[in-house]
mmCIF file of C-alpha atoms in Angstrom:
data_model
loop_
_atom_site.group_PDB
_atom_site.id
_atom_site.type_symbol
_atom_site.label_atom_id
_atom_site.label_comp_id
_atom_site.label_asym_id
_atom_site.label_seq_id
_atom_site.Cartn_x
_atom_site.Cartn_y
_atom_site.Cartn_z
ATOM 1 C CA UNK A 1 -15.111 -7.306 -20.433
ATOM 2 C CA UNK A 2 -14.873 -5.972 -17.212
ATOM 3 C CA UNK A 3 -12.238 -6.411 -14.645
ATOM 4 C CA UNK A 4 -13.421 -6.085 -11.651
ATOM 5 C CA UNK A 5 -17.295 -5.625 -11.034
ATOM 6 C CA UNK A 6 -19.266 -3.625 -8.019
ATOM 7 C CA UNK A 7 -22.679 -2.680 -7.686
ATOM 8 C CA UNK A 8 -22.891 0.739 -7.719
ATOM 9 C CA UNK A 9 -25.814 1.884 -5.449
ATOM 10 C CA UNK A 10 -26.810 4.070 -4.071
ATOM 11 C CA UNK A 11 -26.659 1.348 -0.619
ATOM 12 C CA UNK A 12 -28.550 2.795 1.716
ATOM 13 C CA UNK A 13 -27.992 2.109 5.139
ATOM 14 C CA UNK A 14 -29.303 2.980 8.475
ATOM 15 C CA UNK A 15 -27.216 4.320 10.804
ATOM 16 C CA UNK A 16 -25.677 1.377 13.698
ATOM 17 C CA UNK A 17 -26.173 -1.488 10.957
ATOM 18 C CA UNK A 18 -24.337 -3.161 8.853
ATOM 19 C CA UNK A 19 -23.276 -2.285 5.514
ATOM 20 C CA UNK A 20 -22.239 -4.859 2.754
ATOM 21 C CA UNK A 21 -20.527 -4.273 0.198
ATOM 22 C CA UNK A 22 -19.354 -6.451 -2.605
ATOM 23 C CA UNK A 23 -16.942 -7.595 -5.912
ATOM 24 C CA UNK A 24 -16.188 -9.676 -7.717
ATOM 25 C CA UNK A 25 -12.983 -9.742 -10.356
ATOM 26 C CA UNK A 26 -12.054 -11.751 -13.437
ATOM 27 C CA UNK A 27 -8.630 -12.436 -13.133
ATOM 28 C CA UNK A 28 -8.168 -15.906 -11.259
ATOM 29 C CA UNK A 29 -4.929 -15.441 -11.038
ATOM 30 C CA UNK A 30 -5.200 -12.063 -8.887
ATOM 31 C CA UNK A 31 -3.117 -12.163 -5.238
ATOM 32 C CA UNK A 32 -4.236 -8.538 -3.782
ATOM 33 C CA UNK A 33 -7.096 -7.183 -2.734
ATOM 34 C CA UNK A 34 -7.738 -3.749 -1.345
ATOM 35 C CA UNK A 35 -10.899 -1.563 -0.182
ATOM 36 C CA UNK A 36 -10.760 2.237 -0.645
ATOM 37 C CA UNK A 37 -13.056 4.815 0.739
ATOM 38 C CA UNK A 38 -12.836 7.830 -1.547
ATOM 39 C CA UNK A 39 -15.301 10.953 -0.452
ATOM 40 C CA UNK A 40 -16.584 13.193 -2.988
ATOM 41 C CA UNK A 41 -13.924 14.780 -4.775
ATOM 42 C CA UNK A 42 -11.119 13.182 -2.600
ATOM 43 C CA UNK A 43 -8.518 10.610 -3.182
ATOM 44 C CA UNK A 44 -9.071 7.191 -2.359
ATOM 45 C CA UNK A 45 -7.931 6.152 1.396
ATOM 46 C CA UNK A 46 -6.841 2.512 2.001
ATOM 47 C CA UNK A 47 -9.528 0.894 4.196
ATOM 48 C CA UNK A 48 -8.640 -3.223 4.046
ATOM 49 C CA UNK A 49 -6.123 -4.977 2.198
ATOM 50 C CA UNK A 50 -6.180 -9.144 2.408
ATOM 51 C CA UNK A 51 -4.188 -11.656 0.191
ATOM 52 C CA UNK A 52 -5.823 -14.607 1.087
ATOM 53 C CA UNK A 53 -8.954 -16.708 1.677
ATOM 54 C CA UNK A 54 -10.705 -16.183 4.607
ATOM 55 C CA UNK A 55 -12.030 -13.250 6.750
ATOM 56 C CA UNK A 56 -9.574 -10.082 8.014
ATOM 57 C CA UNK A 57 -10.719 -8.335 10.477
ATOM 58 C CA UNK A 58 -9.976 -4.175 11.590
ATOM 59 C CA UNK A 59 -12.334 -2.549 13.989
ATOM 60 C CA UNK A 60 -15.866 -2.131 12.544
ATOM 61 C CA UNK A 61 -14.275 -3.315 9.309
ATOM 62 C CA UNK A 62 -14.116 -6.763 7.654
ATOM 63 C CA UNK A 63 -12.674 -7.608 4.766
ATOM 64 C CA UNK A 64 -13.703 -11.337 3.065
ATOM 65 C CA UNK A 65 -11.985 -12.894 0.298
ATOM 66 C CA UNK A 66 -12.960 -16.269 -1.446
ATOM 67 C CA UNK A 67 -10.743 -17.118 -4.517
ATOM 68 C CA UNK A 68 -12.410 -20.143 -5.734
ATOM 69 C CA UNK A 69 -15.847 -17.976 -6.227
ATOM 70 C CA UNK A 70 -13.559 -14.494 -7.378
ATOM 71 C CA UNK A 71 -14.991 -12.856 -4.675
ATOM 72 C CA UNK A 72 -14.402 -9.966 -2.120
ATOM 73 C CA UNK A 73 -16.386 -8.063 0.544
ATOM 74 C CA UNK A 74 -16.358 -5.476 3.053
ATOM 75 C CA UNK A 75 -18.175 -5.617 6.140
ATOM 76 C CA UNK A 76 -18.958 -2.498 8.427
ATOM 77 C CA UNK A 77 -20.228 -2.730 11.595
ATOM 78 C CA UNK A 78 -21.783 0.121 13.570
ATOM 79 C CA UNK A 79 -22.385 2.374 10.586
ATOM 80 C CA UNK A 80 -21.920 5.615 11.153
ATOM 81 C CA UNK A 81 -22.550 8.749 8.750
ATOM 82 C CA UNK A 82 -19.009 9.416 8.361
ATOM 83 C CA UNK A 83 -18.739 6.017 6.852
ATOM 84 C CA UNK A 84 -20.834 7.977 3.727
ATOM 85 C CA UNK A 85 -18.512 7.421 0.693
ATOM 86 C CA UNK A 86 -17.850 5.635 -2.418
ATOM 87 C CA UNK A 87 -16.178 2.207 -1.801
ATOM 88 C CA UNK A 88 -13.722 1.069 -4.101
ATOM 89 C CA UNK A 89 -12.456 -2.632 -4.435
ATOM 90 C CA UNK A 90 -9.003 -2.443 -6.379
ATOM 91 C CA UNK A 91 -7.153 -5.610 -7.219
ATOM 92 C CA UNK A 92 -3.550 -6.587 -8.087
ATOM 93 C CA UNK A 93 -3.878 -8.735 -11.094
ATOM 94 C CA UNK A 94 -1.831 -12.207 -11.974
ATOM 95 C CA UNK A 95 2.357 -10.410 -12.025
ATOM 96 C CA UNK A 96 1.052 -6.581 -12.390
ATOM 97 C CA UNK A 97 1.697 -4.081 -10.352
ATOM 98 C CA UNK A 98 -1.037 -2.214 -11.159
ATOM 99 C CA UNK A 99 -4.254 -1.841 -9.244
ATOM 100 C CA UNK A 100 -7.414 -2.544 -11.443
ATOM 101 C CA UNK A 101 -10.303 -0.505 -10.003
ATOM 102 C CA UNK A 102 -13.748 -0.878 -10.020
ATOM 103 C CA UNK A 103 -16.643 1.375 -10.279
ATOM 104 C CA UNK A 104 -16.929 1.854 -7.309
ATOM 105 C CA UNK A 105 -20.229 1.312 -4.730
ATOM 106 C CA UNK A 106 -22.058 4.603 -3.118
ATOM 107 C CA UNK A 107 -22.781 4.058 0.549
ATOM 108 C CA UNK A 108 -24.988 6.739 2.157
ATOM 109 C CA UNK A 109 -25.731 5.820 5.748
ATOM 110 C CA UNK A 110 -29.341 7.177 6.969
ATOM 111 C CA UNK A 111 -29.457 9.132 10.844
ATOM 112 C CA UNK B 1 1.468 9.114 9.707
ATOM 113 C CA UNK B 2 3.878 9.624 6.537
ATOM 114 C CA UNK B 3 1.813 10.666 3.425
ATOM 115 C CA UNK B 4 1.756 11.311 -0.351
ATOM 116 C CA UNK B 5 1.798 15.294 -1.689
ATOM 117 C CA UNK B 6 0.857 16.227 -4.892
ATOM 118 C CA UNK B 7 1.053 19.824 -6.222
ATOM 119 C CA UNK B 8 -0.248 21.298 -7.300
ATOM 120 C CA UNK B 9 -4.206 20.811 -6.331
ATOM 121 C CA UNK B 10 -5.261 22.495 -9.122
ATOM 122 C CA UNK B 11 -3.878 23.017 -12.467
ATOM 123 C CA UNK B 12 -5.820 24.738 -15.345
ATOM 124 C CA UNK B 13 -4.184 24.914 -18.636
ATOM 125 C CA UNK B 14 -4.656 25.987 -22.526
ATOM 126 C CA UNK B 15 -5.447 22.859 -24.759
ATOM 127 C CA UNK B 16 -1.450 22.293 -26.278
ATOM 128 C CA UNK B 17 0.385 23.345 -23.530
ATOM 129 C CA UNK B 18 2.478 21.187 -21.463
ATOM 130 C CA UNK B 19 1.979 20.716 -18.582
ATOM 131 C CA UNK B 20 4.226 18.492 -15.407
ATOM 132 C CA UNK B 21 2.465 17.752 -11.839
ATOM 133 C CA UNK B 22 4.460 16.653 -8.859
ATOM 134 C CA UNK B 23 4.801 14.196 -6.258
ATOM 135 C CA UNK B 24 6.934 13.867 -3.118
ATOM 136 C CA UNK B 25 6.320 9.853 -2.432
ATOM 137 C CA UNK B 26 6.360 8.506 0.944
ATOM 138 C CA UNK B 27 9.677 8.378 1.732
ATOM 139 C CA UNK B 28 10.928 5.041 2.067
ATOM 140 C CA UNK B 29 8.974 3.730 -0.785
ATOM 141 C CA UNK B 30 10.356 2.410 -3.725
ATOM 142 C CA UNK B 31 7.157 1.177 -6.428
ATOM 143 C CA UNK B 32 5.577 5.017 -7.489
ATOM 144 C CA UNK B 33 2.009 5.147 -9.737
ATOM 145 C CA UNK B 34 0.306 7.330 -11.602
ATOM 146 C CA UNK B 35 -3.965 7.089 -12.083
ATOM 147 C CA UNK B 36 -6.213 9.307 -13.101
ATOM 148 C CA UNK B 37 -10.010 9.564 -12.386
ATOM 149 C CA UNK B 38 -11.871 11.351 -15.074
ATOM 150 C CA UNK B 39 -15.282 12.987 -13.314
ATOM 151 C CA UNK B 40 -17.753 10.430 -12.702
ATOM 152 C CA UNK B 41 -15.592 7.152 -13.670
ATOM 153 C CA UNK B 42 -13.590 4.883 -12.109
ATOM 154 C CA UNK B 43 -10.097 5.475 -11.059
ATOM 155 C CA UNK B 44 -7.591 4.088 -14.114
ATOM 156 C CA UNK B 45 -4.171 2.871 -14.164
ATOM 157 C CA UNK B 46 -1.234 4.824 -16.346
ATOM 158 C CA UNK B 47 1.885 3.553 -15.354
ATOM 159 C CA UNK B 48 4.579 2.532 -12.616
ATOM 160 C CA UNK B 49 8.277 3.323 -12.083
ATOM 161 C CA UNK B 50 10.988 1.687 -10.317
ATOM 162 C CA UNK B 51 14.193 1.827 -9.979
ATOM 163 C CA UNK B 52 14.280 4.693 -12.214
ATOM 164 C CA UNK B 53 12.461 3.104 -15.470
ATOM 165 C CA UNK B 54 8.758 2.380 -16.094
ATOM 166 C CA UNK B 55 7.977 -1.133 -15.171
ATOM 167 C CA UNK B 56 4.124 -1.278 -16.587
ATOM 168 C CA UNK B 57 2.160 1.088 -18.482
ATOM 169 C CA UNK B 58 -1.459 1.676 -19.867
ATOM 170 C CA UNK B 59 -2.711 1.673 -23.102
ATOM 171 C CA UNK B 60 -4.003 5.563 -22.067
ATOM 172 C CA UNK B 61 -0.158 6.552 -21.114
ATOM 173 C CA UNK B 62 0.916 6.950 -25.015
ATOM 174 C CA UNK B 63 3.789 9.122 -26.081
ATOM 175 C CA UNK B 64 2.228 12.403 -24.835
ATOM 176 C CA UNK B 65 2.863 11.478 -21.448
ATOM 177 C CA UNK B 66 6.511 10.707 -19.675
ATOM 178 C CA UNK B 67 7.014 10.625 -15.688
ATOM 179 C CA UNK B 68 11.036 11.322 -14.139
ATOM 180 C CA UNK B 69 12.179 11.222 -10.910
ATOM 181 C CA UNK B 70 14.371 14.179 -10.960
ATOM 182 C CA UNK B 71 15.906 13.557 -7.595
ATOM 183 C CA UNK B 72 15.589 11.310 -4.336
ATOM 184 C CA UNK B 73 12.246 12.935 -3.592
ATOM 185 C CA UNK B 74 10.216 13.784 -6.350
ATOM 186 C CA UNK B 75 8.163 11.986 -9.135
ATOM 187 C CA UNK B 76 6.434 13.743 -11.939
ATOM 188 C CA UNK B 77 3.831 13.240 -14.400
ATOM 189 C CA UNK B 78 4.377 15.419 -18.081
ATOM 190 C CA UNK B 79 1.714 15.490 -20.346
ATOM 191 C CA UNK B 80 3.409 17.249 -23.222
ATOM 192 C CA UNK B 81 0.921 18.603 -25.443
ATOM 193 C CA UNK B 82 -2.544 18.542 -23.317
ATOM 194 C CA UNK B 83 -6.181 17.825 -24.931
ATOM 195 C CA UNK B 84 -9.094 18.281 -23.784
ATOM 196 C CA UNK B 85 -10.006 14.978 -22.872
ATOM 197 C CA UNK B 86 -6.836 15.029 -20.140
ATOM 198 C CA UNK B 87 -9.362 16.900 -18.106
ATOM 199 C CA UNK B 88 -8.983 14.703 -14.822
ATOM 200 C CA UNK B 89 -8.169 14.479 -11.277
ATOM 201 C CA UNK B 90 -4.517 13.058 -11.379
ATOM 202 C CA UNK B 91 -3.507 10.914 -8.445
ATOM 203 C CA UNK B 92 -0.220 9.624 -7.335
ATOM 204 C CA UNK B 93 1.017 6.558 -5.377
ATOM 205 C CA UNK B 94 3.288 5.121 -4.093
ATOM 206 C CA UNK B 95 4.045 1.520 -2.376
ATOM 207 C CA UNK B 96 6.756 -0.314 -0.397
ATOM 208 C CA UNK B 97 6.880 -3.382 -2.260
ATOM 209 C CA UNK B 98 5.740 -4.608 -5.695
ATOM 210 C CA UNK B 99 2.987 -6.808 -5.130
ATOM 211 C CA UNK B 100 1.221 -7.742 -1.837
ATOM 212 C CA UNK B 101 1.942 -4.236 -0.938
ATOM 213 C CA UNK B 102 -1.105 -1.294 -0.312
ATOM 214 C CA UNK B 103 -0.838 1.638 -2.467
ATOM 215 C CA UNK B 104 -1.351 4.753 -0.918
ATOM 216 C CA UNK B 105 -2.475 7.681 -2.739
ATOM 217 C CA UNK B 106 -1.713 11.433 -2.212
ATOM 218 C CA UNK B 107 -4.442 14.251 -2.530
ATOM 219 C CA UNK B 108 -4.605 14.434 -6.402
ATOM 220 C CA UNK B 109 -3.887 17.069 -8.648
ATOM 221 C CA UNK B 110 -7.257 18.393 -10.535
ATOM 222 C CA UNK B 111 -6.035 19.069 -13.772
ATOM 223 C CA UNK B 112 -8.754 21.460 -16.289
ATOM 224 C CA UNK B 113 -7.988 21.567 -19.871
ATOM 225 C CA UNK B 114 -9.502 24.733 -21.509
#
C-alpha cells in the first residue's frame, strides 16, 4: 500500500498560470508536510512546509493542507519555466522522523 | 544561506568493495538522514542519527550499511561490501528539530556500482 500518493504527469502548464499540484497520504496520524522541487538529476530543495489545516502562503507559492480528507497541495502562481521540475510531497508520519516521499509529479511549464 | 555538502559527487566502485560517503551537516543541526534515490524512483528513507546513535532505520539499511559521526562536523554513510543494486544517488540531511522541522538536503553523492 502506498504511503503517500501523487499523480505523476507530465502537468503541463502554460507559462503565467497556475499550476496545481496534489497528494494525498495514508497515515492519519501524519503532523508534517513538505513540498520539494528536485530538477533533473539534483537534490530535492524545500519549497513549502505546513503542519496544519488551512492555506500557507510564500510568494507565488501556496501550500494547502486538509487533514480530515489526507490531503495536501501546492499552488503556483505566475508560472514561470524555471518552475520546470519534479514536485515532491514528503510527509512526517505519526512519531517518525523520517520523511515518506512520494513519486513525485513532473511539471513542465509551456513559453 | 548555510547548506548541506556531500562528497564526494561521484563515486564509482567495484561490486564488494566498501565504500564511505561524507557529509558536513548544517551546522547547528542536530537530527542527520540518510536517503537514497535509485534512477527513476522515488526518494527512500534509510535511517536517522542523533545524539550519536541511530534513532529510526529502514528495512533497506540492513547490516551492510553503518553511518558515524566521527567528529563535530561530519556524518558518514558505509556501505561495507557494495552490490550492484546500491547503484543510487545518495542524499544527506539534516534538520534542527525532530519533528515539525524541514529537512534540508545536500547535493547528493552519485554512487555507480560496477
Amino acid at each position: 500500500q502506498k504511503e503517500v500518493e501523487q499523480n505523476s504527469g507530465p502537468l503541463s502548464v502554460p507559462e503565467g498560470a497556475i499550476a496545481s499540484l496534489n497528494c494525498t497520504y495514508s497515515d492519519r496520524g501524519s503532523q508534517s508536510f513538505f513540498w520539494y522541487r528536485q530538477y533533473s538529476g539534483k537534490s530535492p530543495e524545500l519549497i513549502m512546509s505546513i503542519y496544519s489545516n488551512g492555506d500557507k502562503e510564500d510568494g507565488r507559492f501556496t501550500a494547502q493542507l486538509n487533514k480530515a480528507s489526507q490531503y495536501v497541495s501546492l499552488l503556483i502562481r505566475d508560472s514561470q519555466p524555471s518552475d520546470s521540475a519534479t514536485y515532491l510531497c514528503a510527509v512526517n508520519g505519526r512519531g517518525n522522523e523520517k520523511l515518506t516521499f512520494g513519486t513525485g509529479t513532473r511539471l513542465t511549464i509551456i513559453p | 544561506e548555510p547548506e548541506v555538502t556531500q562528497t564526494p559527487s561521484h563515486q564509482v566502485t567495484q561490486m564488494g568493495q566498501e565504500v564511505i560517503l561524507r557529509c558536513v551537516p548544517i551546522s547547528n543541526h542536530l537530527y542527520f538522514y540518510w536517503y537514497r534515490q535509485i534512477l527513476g524512483q522515488k526518494v527512500e528513507f534509510l535511517v536517522s542519527f542523533y545524539n550519536n546513535e541511530i534513532s529510526e532505520k529502514s528495512e533497506i539499511f540492513d547490516d551492510q550499511f553503518s553511518v558515524e559521526r566521527p567528529d563535530g562536523s561530519n556524518f558518514t554513510l558505509k556501505i561495507r561490501s557494495t552490490k550492484l543494486e546500491d547503484s543510487a544517488m545518495y542524499f544527506c540531511a539534516s534538520s534542527g528539530g525532530r519533528l515539525n522541522q524541514p529537512q534540508h538536503f545536500g547535493d547528493g553523492t552519485r554512487l555507480s556500482i560496477l
